[in-house]
Short mmCIF file of C-alpha atoms in Angstrom, two decimals:
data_model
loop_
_atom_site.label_atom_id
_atom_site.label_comp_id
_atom_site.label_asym_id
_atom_site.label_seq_id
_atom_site.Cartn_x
_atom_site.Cartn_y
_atom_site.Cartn_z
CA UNK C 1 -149.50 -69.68 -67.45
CA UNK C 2 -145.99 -67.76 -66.51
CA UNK C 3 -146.17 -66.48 -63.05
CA UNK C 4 -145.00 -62.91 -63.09
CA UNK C 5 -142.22 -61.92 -60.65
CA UNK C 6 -141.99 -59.40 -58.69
CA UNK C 7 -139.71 -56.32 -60.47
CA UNK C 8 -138.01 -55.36 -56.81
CA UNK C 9 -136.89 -56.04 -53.64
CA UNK C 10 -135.90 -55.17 -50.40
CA UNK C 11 -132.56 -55.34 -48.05
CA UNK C 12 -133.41 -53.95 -44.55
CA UNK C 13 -130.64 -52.93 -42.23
CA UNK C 14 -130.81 -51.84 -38.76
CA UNK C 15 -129.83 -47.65 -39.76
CA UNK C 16 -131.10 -47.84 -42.90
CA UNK C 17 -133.05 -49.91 -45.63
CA UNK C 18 -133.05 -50.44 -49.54
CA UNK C 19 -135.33 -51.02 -52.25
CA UNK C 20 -133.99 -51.85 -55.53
CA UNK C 21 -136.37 -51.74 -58.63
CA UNK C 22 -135.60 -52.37 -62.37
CA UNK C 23 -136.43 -49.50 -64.02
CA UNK C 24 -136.37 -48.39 -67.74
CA UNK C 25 -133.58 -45.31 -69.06
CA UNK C 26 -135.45 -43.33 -71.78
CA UNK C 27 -133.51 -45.28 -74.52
CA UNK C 28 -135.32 -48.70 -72.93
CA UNK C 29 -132.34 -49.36 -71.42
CA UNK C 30 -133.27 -51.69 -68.13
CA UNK C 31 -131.03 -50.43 -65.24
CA UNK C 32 -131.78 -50.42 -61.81
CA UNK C 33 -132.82 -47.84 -59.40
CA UNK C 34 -132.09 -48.06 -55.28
CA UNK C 35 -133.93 -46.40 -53.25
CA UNK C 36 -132.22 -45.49 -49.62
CA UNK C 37 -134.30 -44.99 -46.44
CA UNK C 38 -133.34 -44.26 -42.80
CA UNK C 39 -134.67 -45.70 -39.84
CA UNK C 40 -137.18 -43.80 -37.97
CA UNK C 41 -135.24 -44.59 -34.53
CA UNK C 42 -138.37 -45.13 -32.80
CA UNK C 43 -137.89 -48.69 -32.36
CA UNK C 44 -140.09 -49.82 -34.84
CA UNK C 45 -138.00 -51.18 -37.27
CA UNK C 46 -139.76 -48.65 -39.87
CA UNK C 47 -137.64 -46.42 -42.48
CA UNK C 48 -138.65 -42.56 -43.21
CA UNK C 49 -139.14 -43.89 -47.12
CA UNK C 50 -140.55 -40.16 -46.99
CA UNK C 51 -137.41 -38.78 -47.27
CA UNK C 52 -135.38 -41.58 -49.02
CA UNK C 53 -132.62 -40.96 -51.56
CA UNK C 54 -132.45 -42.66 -55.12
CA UNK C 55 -129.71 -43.68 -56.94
CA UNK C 56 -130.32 -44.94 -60.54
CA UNK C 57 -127.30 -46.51 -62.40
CA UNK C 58 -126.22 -45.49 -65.69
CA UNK C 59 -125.75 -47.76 -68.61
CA UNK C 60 -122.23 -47.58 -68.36
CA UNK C 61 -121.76 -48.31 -64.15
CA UNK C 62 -123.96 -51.92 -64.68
CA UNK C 63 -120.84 -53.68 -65.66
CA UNK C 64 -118.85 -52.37 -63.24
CA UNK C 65 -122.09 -53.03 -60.06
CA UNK C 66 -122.47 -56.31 -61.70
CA UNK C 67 -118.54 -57.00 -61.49
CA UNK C 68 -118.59 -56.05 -57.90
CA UNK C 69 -121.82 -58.51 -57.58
CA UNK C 70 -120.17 -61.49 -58.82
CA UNK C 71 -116.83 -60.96 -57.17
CA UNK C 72 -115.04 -60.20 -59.94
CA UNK C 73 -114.08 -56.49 -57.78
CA UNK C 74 -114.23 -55.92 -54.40
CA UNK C 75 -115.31 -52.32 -54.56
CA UNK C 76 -116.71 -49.37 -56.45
CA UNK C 77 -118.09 -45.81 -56.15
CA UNK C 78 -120.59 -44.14 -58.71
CA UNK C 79 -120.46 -40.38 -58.27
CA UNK C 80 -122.07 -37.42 -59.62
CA UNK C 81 -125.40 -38.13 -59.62
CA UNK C 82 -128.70 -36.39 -59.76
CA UNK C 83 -129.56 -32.62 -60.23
CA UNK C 84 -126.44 -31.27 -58.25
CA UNK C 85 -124.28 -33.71 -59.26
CA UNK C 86 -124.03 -34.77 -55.23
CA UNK C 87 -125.24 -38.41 -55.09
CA UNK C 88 -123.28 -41.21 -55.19
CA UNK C 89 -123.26 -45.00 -54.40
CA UNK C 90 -120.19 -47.47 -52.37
CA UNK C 91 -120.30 -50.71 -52.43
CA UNK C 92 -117.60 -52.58 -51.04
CA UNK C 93 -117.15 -56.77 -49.86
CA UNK C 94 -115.96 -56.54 -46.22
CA UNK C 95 -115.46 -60.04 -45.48
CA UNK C 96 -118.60 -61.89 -46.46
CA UNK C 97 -120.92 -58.99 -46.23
CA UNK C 98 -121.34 -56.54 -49.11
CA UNK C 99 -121.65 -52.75 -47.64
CA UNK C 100 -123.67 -50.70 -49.31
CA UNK C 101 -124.29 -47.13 -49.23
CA UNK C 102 -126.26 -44.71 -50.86
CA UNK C 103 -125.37 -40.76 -50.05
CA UNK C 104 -125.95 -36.97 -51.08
CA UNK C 105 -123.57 -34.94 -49.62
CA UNK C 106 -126.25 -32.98 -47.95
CA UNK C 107 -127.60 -35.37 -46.32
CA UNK C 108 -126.84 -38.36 -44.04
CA UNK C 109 -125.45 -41.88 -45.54
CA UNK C 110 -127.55 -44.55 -45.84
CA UNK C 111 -125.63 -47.28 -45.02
CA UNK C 112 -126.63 -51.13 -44.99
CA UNK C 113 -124.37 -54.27 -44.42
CA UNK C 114 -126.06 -57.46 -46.97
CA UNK C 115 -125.59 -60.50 -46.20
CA UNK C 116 -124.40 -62.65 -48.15
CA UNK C 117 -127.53 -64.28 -48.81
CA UNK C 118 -128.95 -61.19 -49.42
CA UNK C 119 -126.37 -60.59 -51.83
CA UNK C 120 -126.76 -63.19 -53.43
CA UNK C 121 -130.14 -62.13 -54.61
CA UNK C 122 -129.40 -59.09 -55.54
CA UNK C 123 -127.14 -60.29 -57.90
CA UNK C 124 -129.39 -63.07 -59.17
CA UNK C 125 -132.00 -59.99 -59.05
CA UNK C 126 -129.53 -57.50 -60.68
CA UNK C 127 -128.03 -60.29 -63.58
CA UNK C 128 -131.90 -60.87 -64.62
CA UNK C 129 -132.53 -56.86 -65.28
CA UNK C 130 -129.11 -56.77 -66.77
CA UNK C 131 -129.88 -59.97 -69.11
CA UNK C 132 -133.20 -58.47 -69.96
CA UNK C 133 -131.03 -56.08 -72.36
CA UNK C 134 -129.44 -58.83 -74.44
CA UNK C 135 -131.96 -61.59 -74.85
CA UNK C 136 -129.54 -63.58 -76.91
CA UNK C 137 -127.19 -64.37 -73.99
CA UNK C 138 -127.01 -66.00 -71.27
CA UNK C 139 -126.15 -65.63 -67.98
CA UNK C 140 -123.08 -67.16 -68.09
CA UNK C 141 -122.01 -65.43 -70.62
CA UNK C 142 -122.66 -62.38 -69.28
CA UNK C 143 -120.48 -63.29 -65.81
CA UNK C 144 -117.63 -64.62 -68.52
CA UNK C 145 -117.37 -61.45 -69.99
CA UNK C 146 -117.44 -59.91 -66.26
CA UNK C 147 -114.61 -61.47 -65.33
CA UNK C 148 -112.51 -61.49 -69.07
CA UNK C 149 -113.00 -57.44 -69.21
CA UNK C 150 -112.68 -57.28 -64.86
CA UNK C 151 -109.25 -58.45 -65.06
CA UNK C 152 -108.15 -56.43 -67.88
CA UNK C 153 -110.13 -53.42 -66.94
CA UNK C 154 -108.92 -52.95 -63.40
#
């Protein structure tokens, strides 16, 4: 039998931590949803999840997340997000860390520095979800057409 996997995971920082699921838009759409806790600053290593913020991604933002991902851009920003309009998402390749952020302009940043082995699984992670959309195709030609419309896109 086909082991299941398991739909999320988890990048811990020191400030603050993630948890990225693949999640379903209404249309059946799978996207992914990250989920942005801060540390308690107890010294426990343990995030107020609590109080978290979440961040979804549109249908349109995947390519340009999954660009980012894969190199193909070093950074980008999704805005206007939730209710008020006031989240957003950075992520940005500072040497060979990928800095993430999630934010709501009423509250603090939650700010983590991947690795890049981290990052690399959240792109192997985030490619999967994305692929789940278009059966027919594989992954590399999904990261083909990431870098043929990256180029000409930017």
């Amino acid at each position: 039998a086909a082991q299941s996997y398991n739909p999320s995971m988890k990048i811990h920082g020191v400030k603050a931590a993630l948890t990225i699921e693949r999640v379903k838009l209404e249309d059946g759409f799978t996207t992914l949803c990250f989920e942005a806790a801060l540390a308690l600053n107890n010294g426990s290593r343990r995030f107020d999840w609590q109080n978290k913020l979440i961040f979804r991604f549109t249908r349109s933002e995947m390519f340009n997340y999954l660009a980012v991902l894969n190199k193909v851009g070093n950074r980008a920003e999704f805005s206007n997000h939730g209710a008020s309009n006031t989240k957003s998402l950075l992520m940005e390749w500072q040497g060979d860390k990928l800095f993430v952020s999630v934010r709501d302009v009423q509250q603090a940043p939650r700010a983590v520095p991947v690795s890049a082995a981290d990052a690399f699984l959240l792109c192997m992670f985030s490619m999967d979800a994305f692929q789940s959309n278009y059966p027919r195709l594989d992954s590399v030609q999904i990261v083909n057409t990431l870098y043929a419309y990256g180029r000409n896109g930017k």
